[in-house]
Coordinates of N, CA and C in Angstrom, one line a residue:
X1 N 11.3 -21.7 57.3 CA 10.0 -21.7 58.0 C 9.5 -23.1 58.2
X2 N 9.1 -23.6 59.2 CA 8.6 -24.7 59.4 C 7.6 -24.7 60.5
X3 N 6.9 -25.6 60.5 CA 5.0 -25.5 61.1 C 4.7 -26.7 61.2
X4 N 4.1 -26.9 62.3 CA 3.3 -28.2 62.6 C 2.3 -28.6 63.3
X5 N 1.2 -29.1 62.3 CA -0.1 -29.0 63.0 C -0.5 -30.6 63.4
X6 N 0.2 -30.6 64.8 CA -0.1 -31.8 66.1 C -1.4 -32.7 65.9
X7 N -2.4 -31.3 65.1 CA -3.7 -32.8 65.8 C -4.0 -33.5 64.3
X8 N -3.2 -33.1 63.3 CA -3.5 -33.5 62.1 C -2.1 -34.4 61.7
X9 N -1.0 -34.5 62.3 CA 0.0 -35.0 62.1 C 0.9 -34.7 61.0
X10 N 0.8 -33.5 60.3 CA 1.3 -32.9 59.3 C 2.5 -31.7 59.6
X11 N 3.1 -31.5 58.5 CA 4.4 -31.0 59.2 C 4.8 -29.9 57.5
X12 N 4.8 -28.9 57.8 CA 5.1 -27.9 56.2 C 6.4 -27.7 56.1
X13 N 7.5 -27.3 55.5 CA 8.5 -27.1 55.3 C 8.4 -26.3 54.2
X14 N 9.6 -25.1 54.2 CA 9.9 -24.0 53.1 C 11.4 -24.0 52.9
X15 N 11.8 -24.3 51.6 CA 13.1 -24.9 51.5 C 13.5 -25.0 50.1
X16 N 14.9 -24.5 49.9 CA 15.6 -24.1 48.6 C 16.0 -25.9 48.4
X17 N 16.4 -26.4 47.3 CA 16.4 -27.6 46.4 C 17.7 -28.3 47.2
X18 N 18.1 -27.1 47.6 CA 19.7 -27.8 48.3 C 19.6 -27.7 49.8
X19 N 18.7 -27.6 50.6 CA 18.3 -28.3 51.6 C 16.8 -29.3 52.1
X20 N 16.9 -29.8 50.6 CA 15.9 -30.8 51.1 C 16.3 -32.0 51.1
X21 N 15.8 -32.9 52.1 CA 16.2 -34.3 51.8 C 16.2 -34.9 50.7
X22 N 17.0 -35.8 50.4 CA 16.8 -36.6 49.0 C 15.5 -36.8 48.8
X23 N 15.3 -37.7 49.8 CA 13.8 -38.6 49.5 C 12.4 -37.8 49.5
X24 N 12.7 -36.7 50.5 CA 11.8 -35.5 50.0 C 11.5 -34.9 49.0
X25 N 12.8 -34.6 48.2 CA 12.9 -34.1 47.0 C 12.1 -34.8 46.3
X26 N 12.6 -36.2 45.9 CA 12.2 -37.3 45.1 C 10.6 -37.9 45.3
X27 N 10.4 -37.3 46.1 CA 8.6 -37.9 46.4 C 7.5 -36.5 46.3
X28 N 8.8 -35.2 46.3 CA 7.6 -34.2 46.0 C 8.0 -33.8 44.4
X29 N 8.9 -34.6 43.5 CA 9.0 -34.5 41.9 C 8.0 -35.9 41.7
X30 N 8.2 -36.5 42.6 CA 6.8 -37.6 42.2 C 5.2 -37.3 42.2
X31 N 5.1 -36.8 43.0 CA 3.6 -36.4 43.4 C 3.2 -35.3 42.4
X32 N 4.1 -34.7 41.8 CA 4.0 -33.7 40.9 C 3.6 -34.1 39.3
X33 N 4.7 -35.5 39.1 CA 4.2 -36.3 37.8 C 2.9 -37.1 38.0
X34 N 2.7 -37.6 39.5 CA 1.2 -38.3 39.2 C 0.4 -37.5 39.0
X35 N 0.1 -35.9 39.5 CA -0.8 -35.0 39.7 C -0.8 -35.0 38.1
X36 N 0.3 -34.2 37.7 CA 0.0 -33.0 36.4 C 0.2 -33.6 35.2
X37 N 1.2 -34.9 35.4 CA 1.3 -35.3 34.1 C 0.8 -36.9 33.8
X38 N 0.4 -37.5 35.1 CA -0.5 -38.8 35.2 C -1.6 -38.5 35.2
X39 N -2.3 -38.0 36.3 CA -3.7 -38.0 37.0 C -4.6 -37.4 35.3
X40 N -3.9 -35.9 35.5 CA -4.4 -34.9 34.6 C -3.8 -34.9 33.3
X41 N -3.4 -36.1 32.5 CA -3.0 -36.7 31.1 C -2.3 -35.4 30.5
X42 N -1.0 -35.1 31.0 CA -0.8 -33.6 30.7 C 0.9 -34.0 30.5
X43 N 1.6 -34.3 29.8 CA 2.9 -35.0 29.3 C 3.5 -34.1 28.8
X44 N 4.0 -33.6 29.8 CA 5.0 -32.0 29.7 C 6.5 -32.3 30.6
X45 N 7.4 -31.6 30.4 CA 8.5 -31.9 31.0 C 8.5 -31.3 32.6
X46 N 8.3 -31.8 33.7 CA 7.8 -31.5 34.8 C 9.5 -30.4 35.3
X47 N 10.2 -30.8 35.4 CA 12.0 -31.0 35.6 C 12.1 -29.5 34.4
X48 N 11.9 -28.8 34.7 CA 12.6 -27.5 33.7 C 13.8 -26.6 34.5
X49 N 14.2 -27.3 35.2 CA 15.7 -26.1 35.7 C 15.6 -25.1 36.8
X50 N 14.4 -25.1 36.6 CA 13.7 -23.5 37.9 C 13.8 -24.6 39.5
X51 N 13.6 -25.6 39.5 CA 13.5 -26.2 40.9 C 15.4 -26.1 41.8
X52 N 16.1 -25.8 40.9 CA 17.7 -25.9 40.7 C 17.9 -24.6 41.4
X53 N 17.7 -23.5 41.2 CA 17.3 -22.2 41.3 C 18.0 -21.9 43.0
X54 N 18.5 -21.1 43.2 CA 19.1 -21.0 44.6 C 17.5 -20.0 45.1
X55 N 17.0 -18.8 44.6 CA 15.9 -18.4 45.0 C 14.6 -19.2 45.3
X56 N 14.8 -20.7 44.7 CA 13.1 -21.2 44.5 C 12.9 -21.6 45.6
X57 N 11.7 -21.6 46.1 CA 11.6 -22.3 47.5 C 10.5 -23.6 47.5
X58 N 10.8 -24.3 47.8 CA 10.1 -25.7 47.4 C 9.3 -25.7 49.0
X59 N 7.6 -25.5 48.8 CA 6.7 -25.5 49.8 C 6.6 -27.1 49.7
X60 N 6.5 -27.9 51.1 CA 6.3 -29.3 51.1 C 5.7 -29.7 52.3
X61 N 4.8 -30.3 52.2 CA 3.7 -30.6 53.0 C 4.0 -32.3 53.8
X62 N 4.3 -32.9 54.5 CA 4.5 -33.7 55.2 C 3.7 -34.3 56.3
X63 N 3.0 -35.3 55.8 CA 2.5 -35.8 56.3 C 2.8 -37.6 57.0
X64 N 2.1 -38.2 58.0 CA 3.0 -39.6 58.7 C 2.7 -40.9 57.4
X65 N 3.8 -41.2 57.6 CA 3.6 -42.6 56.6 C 4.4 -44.3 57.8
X66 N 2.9 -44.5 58.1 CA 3.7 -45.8 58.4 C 4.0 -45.5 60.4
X67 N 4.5 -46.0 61.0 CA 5.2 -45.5 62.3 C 5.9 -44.3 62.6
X68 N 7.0 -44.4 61.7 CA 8.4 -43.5 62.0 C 8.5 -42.6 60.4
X69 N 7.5 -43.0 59.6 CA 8.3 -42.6 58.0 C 7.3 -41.6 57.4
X70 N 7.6 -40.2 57.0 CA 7.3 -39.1 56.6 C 6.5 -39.3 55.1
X71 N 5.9 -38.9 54.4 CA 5.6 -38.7 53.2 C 4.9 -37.2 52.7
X72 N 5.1 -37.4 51.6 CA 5.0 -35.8 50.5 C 3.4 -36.0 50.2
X73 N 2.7 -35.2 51.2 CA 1.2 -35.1 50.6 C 0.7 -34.0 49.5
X74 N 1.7 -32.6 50.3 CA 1.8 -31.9 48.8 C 2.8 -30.9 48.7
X75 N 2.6 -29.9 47.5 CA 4.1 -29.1 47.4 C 3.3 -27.8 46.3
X76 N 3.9 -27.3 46.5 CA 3.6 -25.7 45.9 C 5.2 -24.9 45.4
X77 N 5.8 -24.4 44.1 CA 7.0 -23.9 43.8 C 6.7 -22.3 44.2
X78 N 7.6 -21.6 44.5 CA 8.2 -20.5 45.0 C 8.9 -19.9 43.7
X79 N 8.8 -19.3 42.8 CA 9.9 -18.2 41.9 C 9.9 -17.3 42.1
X80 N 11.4 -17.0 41.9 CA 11.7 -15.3 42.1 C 11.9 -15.0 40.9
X81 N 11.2 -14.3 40.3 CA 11.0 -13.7 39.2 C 11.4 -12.4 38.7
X82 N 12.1 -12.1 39.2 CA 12.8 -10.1 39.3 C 11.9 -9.4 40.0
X83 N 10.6 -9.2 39.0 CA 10.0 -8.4 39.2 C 8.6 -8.4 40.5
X84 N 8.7 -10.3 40.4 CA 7.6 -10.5 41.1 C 7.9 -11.6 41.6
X85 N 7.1 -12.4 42.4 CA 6.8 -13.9 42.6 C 6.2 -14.4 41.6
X86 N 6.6 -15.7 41.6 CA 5.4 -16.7 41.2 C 5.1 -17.9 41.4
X87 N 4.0 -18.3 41.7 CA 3.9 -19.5 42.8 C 3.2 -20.5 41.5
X88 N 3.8 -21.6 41.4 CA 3.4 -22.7 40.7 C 3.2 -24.1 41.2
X89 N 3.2 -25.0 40.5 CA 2.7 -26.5 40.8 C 2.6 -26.8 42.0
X90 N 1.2 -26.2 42.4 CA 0.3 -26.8 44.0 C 0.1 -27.8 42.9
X91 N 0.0 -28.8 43.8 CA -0.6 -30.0 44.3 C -0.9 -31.2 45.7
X92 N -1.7 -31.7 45.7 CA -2.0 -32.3 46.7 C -2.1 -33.7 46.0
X93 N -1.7 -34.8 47.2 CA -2.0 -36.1 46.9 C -3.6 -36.9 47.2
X94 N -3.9 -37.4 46.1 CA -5.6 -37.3 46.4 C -5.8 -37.8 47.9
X95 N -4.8 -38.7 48.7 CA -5.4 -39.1 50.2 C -5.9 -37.4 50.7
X96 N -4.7 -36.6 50.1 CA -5.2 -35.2 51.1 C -6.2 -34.4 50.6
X97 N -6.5 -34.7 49.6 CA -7.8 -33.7 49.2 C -9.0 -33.3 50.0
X98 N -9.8 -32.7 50.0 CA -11.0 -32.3 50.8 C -10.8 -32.0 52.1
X99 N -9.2 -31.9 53.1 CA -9.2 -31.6 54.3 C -8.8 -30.2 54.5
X100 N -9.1 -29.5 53.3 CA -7.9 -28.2 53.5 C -6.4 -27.7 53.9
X101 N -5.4 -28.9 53.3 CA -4.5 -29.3 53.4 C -3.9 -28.3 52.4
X102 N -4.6 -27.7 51.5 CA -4.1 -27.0 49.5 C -4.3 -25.6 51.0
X103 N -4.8 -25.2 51.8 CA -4.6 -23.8 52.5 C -3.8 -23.4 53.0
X104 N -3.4 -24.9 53.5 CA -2.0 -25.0 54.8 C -0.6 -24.7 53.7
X105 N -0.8 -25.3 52.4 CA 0.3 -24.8 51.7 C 0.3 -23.5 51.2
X106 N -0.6 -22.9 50.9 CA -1.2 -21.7 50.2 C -0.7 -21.0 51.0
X107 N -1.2 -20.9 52.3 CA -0.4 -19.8 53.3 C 1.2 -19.9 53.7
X108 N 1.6 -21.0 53.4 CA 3.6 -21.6 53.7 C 3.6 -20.7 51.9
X109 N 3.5 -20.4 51.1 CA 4.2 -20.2 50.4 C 3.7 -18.4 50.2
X110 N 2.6 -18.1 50.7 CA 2.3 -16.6 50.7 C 3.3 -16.1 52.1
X111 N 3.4 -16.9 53.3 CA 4.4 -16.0 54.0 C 5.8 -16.2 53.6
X112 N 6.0 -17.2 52.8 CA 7.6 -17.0 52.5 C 7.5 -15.8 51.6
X113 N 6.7 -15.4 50.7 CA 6.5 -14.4 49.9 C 7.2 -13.0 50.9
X114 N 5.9 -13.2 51.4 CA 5.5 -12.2 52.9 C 6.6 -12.0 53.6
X115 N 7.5 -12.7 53.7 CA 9.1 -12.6 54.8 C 9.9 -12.1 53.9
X116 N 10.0 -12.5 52.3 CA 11.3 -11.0 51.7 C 11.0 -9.7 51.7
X117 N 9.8 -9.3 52.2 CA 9.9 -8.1 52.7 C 9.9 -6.8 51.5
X118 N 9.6 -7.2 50.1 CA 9.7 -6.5 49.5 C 9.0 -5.2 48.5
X119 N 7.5 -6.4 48.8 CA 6.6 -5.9 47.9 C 6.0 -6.3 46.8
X120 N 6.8 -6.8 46.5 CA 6.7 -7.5 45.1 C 5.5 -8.3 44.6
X121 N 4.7 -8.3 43.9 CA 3.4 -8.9 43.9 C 3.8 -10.2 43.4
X122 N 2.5 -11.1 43.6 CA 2.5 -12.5 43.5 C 2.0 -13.0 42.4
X123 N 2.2 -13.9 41.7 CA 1.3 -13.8 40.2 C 1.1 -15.8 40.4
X124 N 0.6 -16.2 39.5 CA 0.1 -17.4 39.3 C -1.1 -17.7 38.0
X125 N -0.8 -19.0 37.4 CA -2.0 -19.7 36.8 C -2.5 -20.4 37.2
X126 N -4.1 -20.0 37.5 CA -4.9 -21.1 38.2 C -5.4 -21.8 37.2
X127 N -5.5 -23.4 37.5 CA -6.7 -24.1 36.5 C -7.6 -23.2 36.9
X128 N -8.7 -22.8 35.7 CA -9.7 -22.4 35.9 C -10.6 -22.5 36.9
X129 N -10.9 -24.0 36.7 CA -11.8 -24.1 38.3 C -11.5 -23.9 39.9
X130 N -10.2 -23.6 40.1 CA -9.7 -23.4 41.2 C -9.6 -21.9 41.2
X131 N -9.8 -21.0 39.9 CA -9.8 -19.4 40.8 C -10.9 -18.7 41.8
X132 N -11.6 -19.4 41.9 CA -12.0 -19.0 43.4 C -11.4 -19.6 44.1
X133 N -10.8 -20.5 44.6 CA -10.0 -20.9 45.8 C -9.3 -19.8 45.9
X134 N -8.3 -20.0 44.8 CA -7.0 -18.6 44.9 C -7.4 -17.9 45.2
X135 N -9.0 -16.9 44.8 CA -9.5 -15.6 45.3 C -9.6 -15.9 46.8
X136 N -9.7 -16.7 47.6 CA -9.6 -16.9 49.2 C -8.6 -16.0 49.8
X137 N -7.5 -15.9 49.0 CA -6.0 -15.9 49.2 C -5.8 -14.5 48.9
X138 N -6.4 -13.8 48.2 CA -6.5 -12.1 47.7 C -6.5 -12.3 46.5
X139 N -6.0 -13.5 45.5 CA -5.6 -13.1 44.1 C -6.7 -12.7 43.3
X140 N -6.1 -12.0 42.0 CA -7.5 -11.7 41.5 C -7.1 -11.9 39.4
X141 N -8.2 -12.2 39.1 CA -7.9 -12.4 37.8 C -7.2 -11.4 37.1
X142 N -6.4 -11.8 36.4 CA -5.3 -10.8 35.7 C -5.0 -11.1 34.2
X143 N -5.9 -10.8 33.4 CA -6.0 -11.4 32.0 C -6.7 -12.4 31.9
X144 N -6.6 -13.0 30.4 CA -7.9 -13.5 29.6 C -7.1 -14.9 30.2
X145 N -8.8 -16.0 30.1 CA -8.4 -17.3 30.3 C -7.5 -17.6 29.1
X146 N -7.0 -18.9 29.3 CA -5.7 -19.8 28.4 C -6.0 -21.0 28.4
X147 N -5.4 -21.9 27.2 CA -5.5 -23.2 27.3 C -4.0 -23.5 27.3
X148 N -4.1 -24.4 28.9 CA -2.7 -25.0 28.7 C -2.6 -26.2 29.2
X149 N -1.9 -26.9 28.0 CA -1.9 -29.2 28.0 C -3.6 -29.6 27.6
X150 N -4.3 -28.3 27.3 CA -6.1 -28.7 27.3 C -7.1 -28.0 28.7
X151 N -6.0 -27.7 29.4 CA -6.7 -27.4 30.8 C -7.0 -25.8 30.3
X152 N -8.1 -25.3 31.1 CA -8.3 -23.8 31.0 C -7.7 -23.5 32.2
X153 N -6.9 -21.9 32.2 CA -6.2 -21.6 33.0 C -6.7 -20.1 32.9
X154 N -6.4 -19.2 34.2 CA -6.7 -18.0 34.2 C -5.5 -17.4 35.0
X155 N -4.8 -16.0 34.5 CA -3.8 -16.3 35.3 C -4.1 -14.7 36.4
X156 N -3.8 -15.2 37.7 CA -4.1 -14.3 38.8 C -2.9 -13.6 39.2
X157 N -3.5 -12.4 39.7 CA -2.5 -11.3 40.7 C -2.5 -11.5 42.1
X158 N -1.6 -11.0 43.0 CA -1.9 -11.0 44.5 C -1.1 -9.5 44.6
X159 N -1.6 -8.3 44.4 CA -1.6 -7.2 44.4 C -0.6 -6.4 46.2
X160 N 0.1 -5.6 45.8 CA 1.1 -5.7 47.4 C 0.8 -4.1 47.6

């Protein structure tokens, strides 16, 4: 699936590990260590094996760098989980914050959901402060908050 919104210059892509471009790849495993484990002093092994995954689908947000040259503003993971989905490490690069750019990913990775066709509910951990965003989206709290790297997390359903 791929989308592109002309008047913002941004471009989404939905895409398993083995068709993304190198430098794609490499700039949305970047944006991932500045977010989670720079920005947010959170020194965890970002790289756990799941991005490898023939099911994962790596949501990637594209935006213009420069004249001709693309860059990773943000990215959202895709798991197929047997039972369910599970959608992990949104992030946005702080240029993109505040435009509603975290929606444009939100929905690229709820219709790839949405296109297996199966049912299967959607699950997720929100930092805490972002579950109302998620609730935008349908999800709904699904068990007791958690502390994880220090961050409060609450983890959400998207019920099918």
């Amino acid at each position: 699936m791929a989308g592109r919104r002309d008047n913002r210059r941004v471009e989404i892509i939905v895409a398993p590990f083995d068709k993304l471009e190198p430098a794609v790849a490499y700039d949305l495993w970047r944006l991932r260590q500045d977010v989670f484990v720079v920005e947010q002093d959170c020194p965890y092994p970002d790289l756990d094996g799941r991005d490898l995954e023939p099911t994962t689908a790596h949501v990637v947000l594209l935006g213009p760098d420069g004249d001709t040259g693309r860059r990773v503003l943000g990215t959202a993971r895709v798991l197929d989980d047997g039972e369910l989905w599970r959608i992990g490490r949104v992030c946005l690069d702080r240029t993109a914050r505040g435009k509603r750019l975290a929606d444009d990913v939100m929905r690229a990775a709820l219709a790839h959901v949405d296109a297996a066709g199966d049912g299967r509910d959607a699950v997720l951990d929100a930092q805490s402060p972002l579950a109302g965003w998620y609730a935008t989206f349908g999800f709904a709290a699904d068990g007791e908050e958690f502390l994880e790297d220090g961050i409060p997390h609450t983890p959400m359903r998207l019920r099918r």
